[in-house]
Amino acid sequence: MVDTTSLTRAVDHFADRLRAAPQSRLQRAGAAEALGLAREFARRAQLLEDPGAEPREMPDAGMFAAADQVTVAGHDLALLLTSDAEVEEAVRLVEEAQKRAGV
């Protein structure tokens, strides 16, 4: 079993930063970056769970739900990853999204 602690920590840190961010920052880039990451993680998780099915897109639940969406999608993906390389790539995606979000 692969250790996904680095991914869950990165996801939780990003989500915490989003929750602490002012509304203006969420409006500028934070919420959009979080939603984009959550959608990508949800897509990857769905493909791992059911490779033959068309992934469904995570809905936009609003800027104040973006942190929760990242958390749920990130933790779901962490349960399905099978290699250290997959974990490292997912952590990199979180770090890049957090940087673009400015939080």
JSON list of C-alpha atoms in Angstrom, two decimals:
[
{"chain": "A", "resi": 1, "resn": "MET", "atom": "CA", "xyz": [0.00, 0.00, 0.00]},
{"chain": "A", "resi": 2, "resn": "VAL", "atom": "CA", "xyz": [1.31, 3.42, -0.95]},
{"chain": "A", "resi": 3, "resn": "ASP", "atom": "CA", "xyz": [1.70, 6.18, 1.64]},
{"chain": "A", "resi": 4, "resn": "THR", "atom": "CA", "xyz": [-0.53, 9.10, 0.64]},
{"chain": "A", "resi": 5, "resn": "THR", "atom": "CA", "xyz": [0.10, 11.20, 3.72]},
{"chain": "A", "resi": 6, "resn": "SER", "atom": "CA", "xyz": [1.94, 13.85, 1.72]},
{"chain": "A", "resi": 7, "resn": "LEU", "atom": "CA", "xyz": [-1.10, 14.27, -0.53]},
{"chain": "A", "resi": 8, "resn": "THR", "atom": "CA", "xyz": [-3.67, 14.48, 2.25]},
{"chain": "A", "resi": 9, "resn": "ARG", "atom": "CA", "xyz": [-1.49, 16.97, 4.12]},
{"chain": "A", "resi": 10, "resn": "ALA", "atom": "CA", "xyz": [-1.05, 19.13, 1.01]},
{"chain": "A", "resi": 11, "resn": "VAL", "atom": "CA", "xyz": [-4.78, 19.03, 0.28]},
{"chain": "A", "resi": 12, "resn": "ASP", "atom": "CA", "xyz": [-5.68, 19.87, 3.88]},
{"chain": "A", "resi": 13, "resn": "HIS", "atom": "CA", "xyz": [-3.16, 22.74, 3.95]},
{"chain": "A", "resi": 14, "resn": "PHE", "atom": "CA", "xyz": [-4.54, 24.21, 0.71]},
{"chain": "A", "resi": 15, "resn": "ALA", "atom": "CA", "xyz": [-8.11, 23.89, 2.00]},
{"chain": "A", "resi": 16, "resn": "ASP", "atom": "CA", "xyz": [-7.18, 25.57, 5.29]},
{"chain": "A", "resi": 17, "resn": "ARG", "atom": "CA", "xyz": [-5.54, 28.43, 3.41]},
{"chain": "A", "resi": 18, "resn": "LEU", "atom": "CA", "xyz": [-8.66, 28.83, 1.27]},
{"chain": "A", "resi": 19, "resn": "ARG", "atom": "CA", "xyz": [-10.90, 28.92, 4.35]},
{"chain": "A", "resi": 20, "resn": "ALA", "atom": "CA", "xyz": [-8.71, 31.64, 5.87]},
{"chain": "A", "resi": 21, "resn": "ALA", "atom": "CA", "xyz": [-8.51, 33.71, 2.69]},
{"chain": "A", "resi": 22, "resn": "PRO", "atom": "CA", "xyz": [-10.51, 36.90, 2.32]},
{"chain": "A", "resi": 23, "resn": "GLN", "atom": "CA", "xyz": [-13.47, 36.84, -0.04]},
{"chain": "A", "resi": 24, "resn": "SER", "atom": "CA", "xyz": [-11.64, 39.12, -2.48]},
{"chain": "A", "resi": 25, "resn": "ARG", "atom": "CA", "xyz": [-8.86, 36.56, -2.90]},
{"chain": "A", "resi": 26, "resn": "LEU", "atom": "CA", "xyz": [-11.35, 33.77, -3.42]},
{"chain": "A", "resi": 27, "resn": "GLN", "atom": "CA", "xyz": [-13.08, 35.85, -6.08]},
{"chain": "A", "resi": 28, "resn": "ARG", "atom": "CA", "xyz": [-9.83, 36.70, -7.88]},
{"chain": "A", "resi": 29, "resn": "ALA", "atom": "CA", "xyz": [-8.42, 33.22, -8.28]},
{"chain": "A", "resi": 30, "resn": "GLY", "atom": "CA", "xyz": [-8.65, 31.10, -5.17]},
{"chain": "A", "resi": 31, "resn": "ALA", "atom": "CA", "xyz": [-12.05, 29.51, -5.66]},
{"chain": "A", "resi": 32, "resn": "ALA", "atom": "CA", "xyz": [-11.55, 28.90, -9.38]},
{"chain": "A", "resi": 33, "resn": "GLU", "atom": "CA", "xyz": [-8.19, 27.21, -8.80]},
{"chain": "A", "resi": 34, "resn": "ALA", "atom": "CA", "xyz": [-9.64, 25.08, -6.01]},
{"chain": "A", "resi": 35, "resn": "LEU", "atom": "CA", "xyz": [-12.61, 24.03, -8.13]},
{"chain": "A", "resi": 36, "resn": "GLY", "atom": "CA", "xyz": [-10.33, 23.19, -11.06]},
{"chain": "A", "resi": 37, "resn": "LEU", "atom": "CA", "xyz": [-8.15, 21.02, -8.83]},
{"chain": "A", "resi": 38, "resn": "ALA", "atom": "CA", "xyz": [-11.16, 19.35, -7.22]},
{"chain": "A", "resi": 39, "resn": "ARG", "atom": "CA", "xyz": [-12.60, 18.56, -10.65]},
{"chain": "A", "resi": 40, "resn": "GLU", "atom": "CA", "xyz": [-9.30, 17.10, -11.83]},
{"chain": "A", "resi": 41, "resn": "PHE", "atom": "CA", "xyz": [-8.94, 14.95, -8.72]},
{"chain": "A", "resi": 42, "resn": "ALA", "atom": "CA", "xyz": [-12.56, 13.79, -9.02]},
{"chain": "A", "resi": 43, "resn": "ARG", "atom": "CA", "xyz": [-12.01, 12.92, -12.69]},
{"chain": "A", "resi": 44, "resn": "ARG", "atom": "CA", "xyz": [-8.89, 10.91, -11.88]},
{"chain": "A", "resi": 45, "resn": "ALA", "atom": "CA", "xyz": [-10.60, 9.08, -9.03]},
{"chain": "A", "resi": 46, "resn": "GLN", "atom": "CA", "xyz": [-13.57, 8.15, -11.22]},
{"chain": "A", "resi": 47, "resn": "LEU", "atom": "CA", "xyz": [-11.27, 6.83, -13.94]},
{"chain": "A", "resi": 48, "resn": "LEU", "atom": "CA", "xyz": [-9.42, 4.69, -11.42]},
{"chain": "A", "resi": 49, "resn": "GLU", "atom": "CA", "xyz": [-12.65, 3.35, -9.94]},
{"chain": "A", "resi": 50, "resn": "ASP", "atom": "CA", "xyz": [-14.40, 2.69, -13.25]},
{"chain": "A", "resi": 51, "resn": "PRO", "atom": "CA", "xyz": [-12.05, 3.03, -16.23]},
{"chain": "A", "resi": 52, "resn": "GLY", "atom": "CA", "xyz": [-14.78, 2.34, -18.79]},
{"chain": "A", "resi": 53, "resn": "ALA", "atom": "CA", "xyz": [-17.22, 4.99, -17.60]},
{"chain": "A", "resi": 54, "resn": "GLU", "atom": "CA", "xyz": [-17.34, 8.62, -18.64]},
{"chain": "A", "resi": 55, "resn": "PRO", "atom": "CA", "xyz": [-16.32, 10.76, -15.63]},
{"chain": "A", "resi": 56, "resn": "ARG", "atom": "CA", "xyz": [-18.93, 13.17, -14.30]},
{"chain": "A", "resi": 57, "resn": "GLU", "atom": "CA", "xyz": [-17.88, 16.76, -13.66]},
{"chain": "A", "resi": 58, "resn": "MET", "atom": "CA", "xyz": [-17.96, 18.02, -10.11]},
{"chain": "A", "resi": 59, "resn": "PRO", "atom": "CA", "xyz": [-20.48, 20.89, -9.94]},
{"chain": "A", "resi": 60, "resn": "ASP", "atom": "CA", "xyz": [-19.56, 24.41, -8.92]},
{"chain": "A", "resi": 61, "resn": "ALA", "atom": "CA", "xyz": [-20.97, 24.71, -5.40]},
{"chain": "A", "resi": 62, "resn": "GLY", "atom": "CA", "xyz": [-19.78, 28.30, -4.96]},
{"chain": "A", "resi": 63, "resn": "MET", "atom": "CA", "xyz": [-16.63, 29.96, -3.77]},
{"chain": "A", "resi": 64, "resn": "PHE", "atom": "CA", "xyz": [-17.23, 29.22, -0.10]},
{"chain": "A", "resi": 65, "resn": "ALA", "atom": "CA", "xyz": [-17.51, 25.47, -0.79]},
{"chain": "A", "resi": 66, "resn": "ALA", "atom": "CA", "xyz": [-14.32, 25.25, -2.85]},
{"chain": "A", "resi": 67, "resn": "ALA", "atom": "CA", "xyz": [-12.14, 24.27, 0.12]},
{"chain": "A", "resi": 68, "resn": "ASP", "atom": "CA", "xyz": [-14.51, 21.43, 1.02]},
{"chain": "A", "resi": 69, "resn": "GLN", "atom": "CA", "xyz": [-14.62, 20.25, -2.59]},
{"chain": "A", "resi": 70, "resn": "VAL", "atom": "CA", "xyz": [-10.82, 20.10, -2.75]},
{"chain": "A", "resi": 71, "resn": "THR", "atom": "CA", "xyz": [-10.72, 18.20, 0.53]},
{"chain": "A", "resi": 72, "resn": "VAL", "atom": "CA", "xyz": [-13.27, 15.60, -0.50]},
{"chain": "A", "resi": 73, "resn": "ALA", "atom": "CA", "xyz": [-11.82, 15.06, -3.98]},
{"chain": "A", "resi": 74, "resn": "GLY", "atom": "CA", "xyz": [-8.24, 14.96, -2.70]},
{"chain": "A", "resi": 75, "resn": "HIS", "atom": "CA", "xyz": [-8.99, 12.45, 0.03]},
{"chain": "A", "resi": 76, "resn": "ASP", "atom": "CA", "xyz": [-11.03, 10.29, -2.36]},
{"chain": "A", "resi": 77, "resn": "LEU", "atom": "CA", "xyz": [-8.16, 10.23, -4.83]},
{"chain": "A", "resi": 78, "resn": "ALA", "atom": "CA", "xyz": [-5.66, 9.42, -2.08]},
{"chain": "A", "resi": 79, "resn": "LEU", "atom": "CA", "xyz": [-7.59, 6.24, -1.32]},
{"chain": "A", "resi": 80, "resn": "LEU", "atom": "CA", "xyz": [-7.18, 5.04, -4.90]},
{"chain": "A", "resi": 81, "resn": "LEU", "atom": "CA", "xyz": [-3.58, 5.87, -5.78]},
{"chain": "A", "resi": 82, "resn": "THR", "atom": "CA", "xyz": [-1.26, 2.89, -6.16]},
{"chain": "A", "resi": 83, "resn": "SER", "atom": "CA", "xyz": [2.21, 4.33, -6.68]},
{"chain": "A", "resi": 84, "resn": "ASP", "atom": "CA", "xyz": [4.55, 6.88, -5.18]},
{"chain": "A", "resi": 85, "resn": "ALA", "atom": "CA", "xyz": [4.79, 8.57, -8.58]},
{"chain": "A", "resi": 86, "resn": "GLU", "atom": "CA", "xyz": [1.02, 9.13, -8.65]},
{"chain": "A", "resi": 87, "resn": "VAL", "atom": "CA", "xyz": [1.13, 10.61, -5.16]},
{"chain": "A", "resi": 88, "resn": "GLU", "atom": "CA", "xyz": [4.02, 12.90, -6.07]},
{"chain": "A", "resi": 89, "resn": "GLU", "atom": "CA", "xyz": [2.20, 14.12, -9.18]},
{"chain": "A", "resi": 90, "resn": "ALA", "atom": "CA", "xyz": [-0.96, 14.84, -7.19]},
{"chain": "A", "resi": 91, "resn": "VAL", "atom": "CA", "xyz": [1.02, 16.75, -4.55]},
{"chain": "A", "resi": 92, "resn": "ARG", "atom": "CA", "xyz": [2.63, 18.78, -7.33]},
{"chain": "A", "resi": 93, "resn": "LEU", "atom": "CA", "xyz": [-0.83, 19.63, -8.70]},
{"chain": "A", "resi": 94, "resn": "VAL", "atom": "CA", "xyz": [-1.93, 20.86, -5.26]},
{"chain": "A", "resi": 95, "resn": "GLU", "atom": "CA", "xyz": [1.18, 22.99, -4.83]},
{"chain": "A", "resi": 96, "resn": "GLU", "atom": "CA", "xyz": [0.78, 24.54, -8.29]},
{"chain": "A", "resi": 97, "resn": "ALA", "atom": "CA", "xyz": [-2.92, 25.29, -7.71]},
{"chain": "A", "resi": 98, "resn": "GLN", "atom": "CA", "xyz": [-2.17, 26.85, -4.33]},
{"chain": "A", "resi": 99, "resn": "LYS", "atom": "CA", "xyz": [0.50, 29.04, -5.87]},
{"chain": "A", "resi": 100, "resn": "ARG", "atom": "CA", "xyz": [-1.83, 30.21, -8.66]},
{"chain": "A", "resi": 101, "resn": "ALA", "atom": "CA", "xyz": [-4.58, 30.80, -6.09]},
{"chain": "A", "resi": 102, "resn": "GLY", "atom": "CA", "xyz": [-2.31, 33.09, -4.12]},
{"chain": "A", "resi": 103, "resn": "VAL", "atom": "CA", "xyz": [-3.14, 31.56, -0.76]}
]
